């Protein structure tokens, strides 16, 4: 069987895995999706593998047959060379909730899970395609993607990377992590605007005829490090399997038992990867999709209507401050049985009117598997405190949303199926909020880090050690309307 990728909007010729990685997004502005049946995995076999081998087995079902060895090398480089702890994703317990800690990579963000691997997938794909042009990676970030992508792509041959972040939409730590980034091929640019502005400008850049002409002249092409890239999505399937097997290995469940996953969500890539895992035979019953005050996903999963005509809030969980949740388009495509025409109509409506509503049959399928809820900023802080006092587990603001929403869901439905909560950030990424939540005192960010570790005994991740002293190397700031022209000048400078 040939493994082809097509666009959710139906107007892209079939391409293979390597082309999908390199291209990043559909030529029609849609997202690339696998147009083949997912491989049903042998759980018994997989449960005995370490993370690198598990990742190899899972990921190689998405690539051409002869690609397995290349994928194994890539997984080994990403996960097996000391950038992560040996177990890669530790699964801990906070009361009766299992917490899969996705933040032990080199930037202390869950984005490291995929972005440690993506540069390897990119270079192997470029080689397979005998591509000689340079690739310019564009990334819009609400904080964590930027740093993780920079770290992943810095000094990777044949690539350069430009990261755009909202100047007052990321945490102090996130900003300091990005602006102090080293590497010959990296650029970090603050924008006056919010994350959605950055993301939509980057999406426009890919579709721009003008930039295409300039790129061709300068022997370069554009690609994406955002979770619209298939290469961001599929590495995230692996830790669903891994977390499940950790529960089996620790005798919390038996192989074959169904569990739920709770996912703090923004662009919906993380949760969607779980749906892929389910399609590959992992026994998952429900997904609980958690949001902050920007609760557009909660509304979608309860009504079937995606309504972006609403206020955008900046919250204490900034990585989830999003109104246009890109990967939802992929879920809608799968739930509409791959009807690209229908998805294109929805997305046209979203672009022109800011809203679309899926039909009843599609919504019924979605509602059956996806539950949702949201937390206010105050509820986030209360949840951090309650969880710490009751279980001793220290949550960051994003993971707290998952924890709080899960508790609400359990109470409302009586569904006490064992649940893995995906923890998307270290508490030390948002130390002011976490400290204030538990001890009631407002501290500056660096004092908060020190005092939080002193009082809770939870160690500060290596990735954040000495961050205060790092030199600021990137000071550029532009308006959101200048992103496209900025990219053009960068292309012309190649
Ligand atoms: C990116 C991010 C999320 C949202 O993940 P999606 O895959 O975009 O839904 C949640 N929490 C943190 C800390 C993140 O960095």
Short mmCIF file of C-alpha atoms in Angstrom, two decimals, residues 166-412:
data_model
loop_
_atom_site.label_atom_id
_atom_site.label_comp_id
_atom_site.label_asym_id
_atom_site.label_seq_id
_atom_site.Cartn_x
_atom_site.Cartn_y
_atom_site.Cartn_z
CA UNK A 166 3.66 38.14 20.49
CA UNK A 167 5.67 40.75 22.42
CA UNK A 168 3.33 40.80 25.37
CA UNK A 169 1.74 37.41 24.97
CA UNK A 170 4.43 35.11 26.37
CA UNK A 171 5.76 34.61 29.89
CA UNK A 172 8.95 36.32 31.09
CA UNK A 173 10.77 32.99 31.15
CA UNK A 174 9.60 32.05 27.66
CA UNK A 175 10.72 35.39 26.26
CA UNK A 176 14.12 35.20 27.95
CA UNK A 177 14.55 31.64 26.66
CA UNK A 178 13.93 32.78 23.09
CA UNK A 179 15.77 36.08 22.95
CA UNK A 180 18.90 34.46 24.35
CA UNK A 181 18.94 31.75 21.67
CA UNK A 182 22.33 31.01 20.13
CA UNK A 183 22.98 29.54 16.67
CA UNK A 184 24.14 30.87 13.29
CA UNK A 185 20.86 30.22 11.48
CA UNK A 186 18.27 31.52 13.94
CA UNK A 187 16.23 34.71 14.15
CA UNK A 188 13.69 35.66 16.81
CA UNK A 189 11.26 38.50 16.20
CA UNK A 190 8.76 40.02 18.59
CA UNK A 191 5.50 41.22 17.06
CA UNK A 192 2.96 43.78 18.14
CA UNK A 193 -0.09 41.55 17.92
CA UNK A 194 -1.29 38.28 19.43
CA UNK A 195 -0.51 34.64 18.63
CA UNK A 196 -3.37 34.29 16.16
CA UNK A 197 -1.97 37.28 14.21
CA UNK A 198 1.42 35.60 14.04
CA UNK A 199 -0.03 32.23 13.09
CA UNK A 200 -2.28 33.60 10.37
CA UNK A 201 0.57 35.70 8.88
CA UNK A 202 2.77 32.61 8.74
CA UNK A 203 -0.02 30.60 7.10
CA UNK A 204 -0.47 33.41 4.57
CA UNK A 205 3.25 33.40 3.85
CA UNK A 206 3.02 29.78 2.70
CA UNK A 207 0.23 30.62 0.29
CA UNK A 208 1.83 33.83 -1.02
CA UNK A 209 2.65 33.89 -4.74
CA UNK A 210 4.99 36.81 -4.19
CA UNK A 211 7.04 34.90 -1.62
CA UNK A 212 7.06 31.85 -3.84
CA UNK A 213 8.61 33.82 -6.68
CA UNK A 214 11.19 35.37 -4.35
CA UNK A 215 11.96 31.95 -2.86
CA UNK A 216 12.52 30.42 -6.29
CA UNK A 217 14.89 33.23 -7.23
CA UNK A 218 16.93 32.75 -4.08
CA UNK A 219 17.01 28.99 -4.10
CA UNK A 220 15.12 28.62 -0.85
CA UNK A 221 11.73 27.31 0.15
CA UNK A 222 9.50 27.80 3.17
CA UNK A 223 8.39 25.16 5.63
CA UNK A 224 6.68 25.06 8.98
CA UNK A 225 7.65 23.99 12.48
CA UNK A 226 4.14 24.58 13.81
CA UNK A 227 1.83 21.74 14.65
CA UNK A 228 0.29 22.07 11.21
CA UNK A 229 3.32 20.03 10.07
CA UNK A 230 2.70 16.27 10.04
CA UNK A 231 6.19 15.94 11.50
CA UNK A 232 5.00 17.73 14.62
CA UNK A 233 1.89 15.67 14.97
CA UNK A 234 2.96 12.08 14.65
CA UNK A 235 5.84 12.09 17.18
CA UNK A 236 3.14 12.98 19.72
CA UNK A 237 1.34 9.69 19.16
CA UNK A 238 4.19 7.85 20.82
CA UNK A 239 3.75 9.10 24.37
CA UNK A 240 0.10 8.03 24.41
CA UNK A 241 1.30 4.45 23.89
CA UNK A 242 4.17 4.96 26.31
CA UNK A 243 1.93 6.34 29.10
CA UNK A 244 -0.53 3.52 28.64
CA UNK A 245 2.24 0.91 28.86
CA UNK A 246 3.66 2.61 31.95
CA UNK A 247 0.30 2.01 33.64
CA UNK A 248 0.40 -1.62 32.54
CA UNK A 249 3.99 -2.06 33.74
CA UNK A 250 3.08 -0.58 37.12
CA UNK A 251 0.07 -2.90 37.45
CA UNK A 252 -2.38 -0.01 37.48
CA UNK A 253 -4.26 -1.50 34.52
CA UNK A 254 -4.21 -4.69 32.48
CA UNK A 255 -3.25 -4.68 28.81
CA UNK A 256 -6.49 -4.07 26.90
CA UNK A 257 -8.24 -2.03 29.62
CA UNK A 258 -9.68 1.24 28.34
CA UNK A 259 -8.46 4.50 29.83
CA UNK A 260 -9.22 8.20 29.29
CA UNK A 261 -6.77 10.97 28.48
CA UNK A 262 -7.12 14.56 29.59
CA UNK A 263 -5.34 17.12 27.41
CA UNK A 264 -4.76 20.84 28.07
CA UNK A 265 -5.35 22.13 24.54
CA UNK A 266 -4.66 25.11 22.32
CA UNK A 267 -3.90 24.33 18.70
CA UNK A 268 -5.30 20.82 19.38
CA UNK A 269 -2.25 18.97 18.02
CA UNK A 270 -1.63 17.16 21.26
CA UNK A 271 -5.18 15.86 21.59
CA UNK A 272 -5.39 14.96 17.91
CA UNK A 273 -2.29 12.78 18.24
CA UNK A 274 -4.22 10.85 20.89
CA UNK A 275 -7.02 10.27 18.41
CA UNK A 276 -4.42 8.86 16.00
CA UNK A 277 -3.19 6.54 18.77
CA UNK A 278 -6.76 5.37 19.29
CA UNK A 279 -7.13 4.68 15.58
CA UNK A 280 -3.97 2.60 15.83
CA UNK A 281 -5.64 0.38 18.42
CA UNK A 282 -4.66 1.93 21.75
CA UNK A 283 -7.59 1.29 24.12
CA UNK A 284 -8.71 4.86 24.77
CA UNK A 285 -12.29 5.58 25.70
CA UNK A 286 -12.68 9.36 26.02
CA UNK A 287 -10.59 12.46 25.51
CA UNK A 288 -11.20 15.32 27.90
CA UNK A 289 -10.14 18.49 26.15
CA UNK A 290 -9.32 21.30 28.58
CA UNK A 291 -9.21 25.04 27.83
CA UNK A 292 -8.71 28.30 29.68
CA UNK A 293 -10.92 31.38 29.44
CA UNK A 294 -10.38 31.26 25.65
CA UNK A 295 -12.86 28.40 25.65
CA UNK A 296 -13.66 28.13 21.95
CA UNK A 297 -12.92 24.39 21.98
CA UNK A 298 -15.18 23.80 24.98
CA UNK A 299 -18.01 25.49 23.11
CA UNK A 300 -17.26 23.52 19.95
CA UNK A 301 -17.29 20.17 21.71
CA UNK A 302 -20.56 20.98 23.48
CA UNK A 303 -22.44 22.59 20.57
CA UNK A 304 -20.76 21.59 17.29
CA UNK A 305 -20.35 25.27 16.45
CA UNK A 306 -16.92 26.86 16.08
CA UNK A 307 -17.38 30.55 16.73
CA UNK A 308 -14.26 32.72 16.59
CA UNK A 309 -16.26 35.94 16.86
CA UNK A 310 -15.35 36.53 20.45
CA UNK A 311 -12.94 38.41 22.61
CA UNK A 312 -9.37 37.17 22.90
CA UNK A 313 -8.06 36.98 26.48
CA UNK A 314 -4.50 36.99 27.70
CA UNK A 315 -4.34 34.56 30.60
CA UNK A 316 -1.94 33.01 33.08
CA UNK A 317 -1.82 29.94 30.81
CA UNK A 318 -0.60 31.79 27.69
CA UNK A 319 0.35 28.75 25.61
CA UNK A 320 -3.37 28.04 25.41
CA UNK A 321 -4.47 31.57 24.49
CA UNK A 322 -5.80 30.77 21.05
CA UNK A 323 -8.92 31.42 19.00
CA UNK A 324 -8.00 29.59 15.80
CA UNK A 325 -7.21 26.04 16.75
CA UNK A 326 -5.57 24.75 13.58
CA UNK A 327 -5.57 21.02 14.16
CA UNK A 328 -9.28 20.89 14.78
CA UNK A 329 -9.58 21.04 10.99
CA UNK A 330 -7.94 17.64 10.82
CA UNK A 331 -10.34 16.17 13.37
CA UNK A 332 -13.31 17.57 11.46
CA UNK A 333 -11.90 15.99 8.28
CA UNK A 334 -11.61 12.56 9.92
CA UNK A 335 -15.04 12.84 11.52
CA UNK A 336 -16.53 13.82 8.14
CA UNK A 337 -15.08 10.61 6.67
CA UNK A 338 -12.48 12.55 4.72
CA UNK A 339 -14.95 14.77 2.89
CA UNK A 340 -12.53 17.53 1.82
CA UNK A 341 -15.18 19.51 -0.02
CA UNK A 342 -17.21 19.78 3.14
CA UNK A 343 -14.18 20.80 5.21
CA UNK A 344 -13.27 23.43 2.64
CA UNK A 345 -16.73 24.92 2.92
CA UNK A 346 -16.45 25.03 6.73
CA UNK A 347 -13.05 26.73 6.52
CA UNK A 348 -14.24 29.20 3.91
CA UNK A 349 -17.03 30.09 6.26
CA UNK A 350 -14.62 30.43 9.15
CA UNK A 351 -12.49 32.80 7.06
CA UNK A 352 -15.34 34.92 5.81
CA UNK A 353 -17.74 34.90 8.77
CA UNK A 354 -15.58 33.75 11.66
CA UNK A 355 -17.86 30.80 12.39
CA UNK A 356 -18.91 27.39 11.12
CA UNK A 357 -21.06 24.57 12.42
CA UNK A 358 -20.55 20.90 11.62
CA UNK A 359 -23.53 18.82 10.54
CA UNK A 360 -25.39 16.63 13.02
CA UNK A 361 -23.89 13.31 11.94
CA UNK A 362 -20.36 14.67 12.25
CA UNK A 363 -21.08 16.26 15.59
CA UNK A 364 -22.60 13.07 16.98
CA UNK A 365 -19.37 11.23 16.26
CA UNK A 366 -17.24 13.95 17.78
CA UNK A 367 -19.36 14.25 20.91
CA UNK A 368 -19.17 10.54 21.51
CA UNK A 369 -15.39 10.59 22.06
CA UNK A 370 -14.47 14.14 23.01
CA UNK A 371 -15.56 15.82 26.23
CA UNK A 372 -14.51 19.32 27.13
CA UNK A 373 -14.36 21.93 29.86
CA UNK A 374 -12.62 25.15 30.82
CA UNK A 375 -11.21 26.99 33.83
CA UNK A 376 -11.05 30.69 34.66
CA UNK A 377 -7.75 32.22 35.78
CA UNK A 378 -8.84 32.15 39.42
CA UNK A 379 -9.91 28.53 39.14
CA UNK A 380 -6.47 27.70 37.73
CA UNK A 381 -4.78 29.16 40.81
CA UNK A 382 -7.18 27.44 43.19
CA UNK A 383 -6.60 24.13 41.42
CA UNK A 384 -2.82 24.45 41.77
CA UNK A 385 -3.20 25.06 45.47
CA UNK A 386 -5.76 22.34 46.11
CA UNK A 387 -3.82 19.76 44.16
CA UNK A 388 -0.57 20.61 45.93
CA UNK A 389 -2.16 20.53 49.37
CA UNK A 390 -4.11 17.33 48.77
CA UNK A 391 -1.63 15.30 46.74
CA UNK A 392 1.76 17.03 47.01
CA UNK A 393 1.96 17.29 43.23
CA UNK A 394 3.06 20.65 41.79
CA UNK A 395 1.10 21.62 38.67
CA UNK A 396 1.91 24.42 36.25
CA UNK A 397 -0.95 26.67 35.10
CA UNK A 398 -1.64 24.69 31.89
CA UNK A 399 -1.61 21.27 33.49
CA UNK A 400 -3.77 22.67 36.29
CA UNK A 401 -6.45 23.40 33.70
CA UNK A 402 -6.42 19.74 32.72
CA UNK A 403 -6.53 18.63 36.33
CA UNK A 404 -9.40 20.97 37.24
CA UNK A 405 -11.43 20.16 34.14
CA UNK A 406 -10.92 16.43 34.72
CA UNK A 407 -12.25 16.73 38.29
CA UNK A 408 -15.29 18.64 37.01
CA UNK A 409 -15.87 16.04 34.32
CA UNK A 410 -15.61 13.16 36.81
CA UNK A 411 -18.02 14.82 39.16
CA UNK A 412 -20.57 15.71 36.51
#
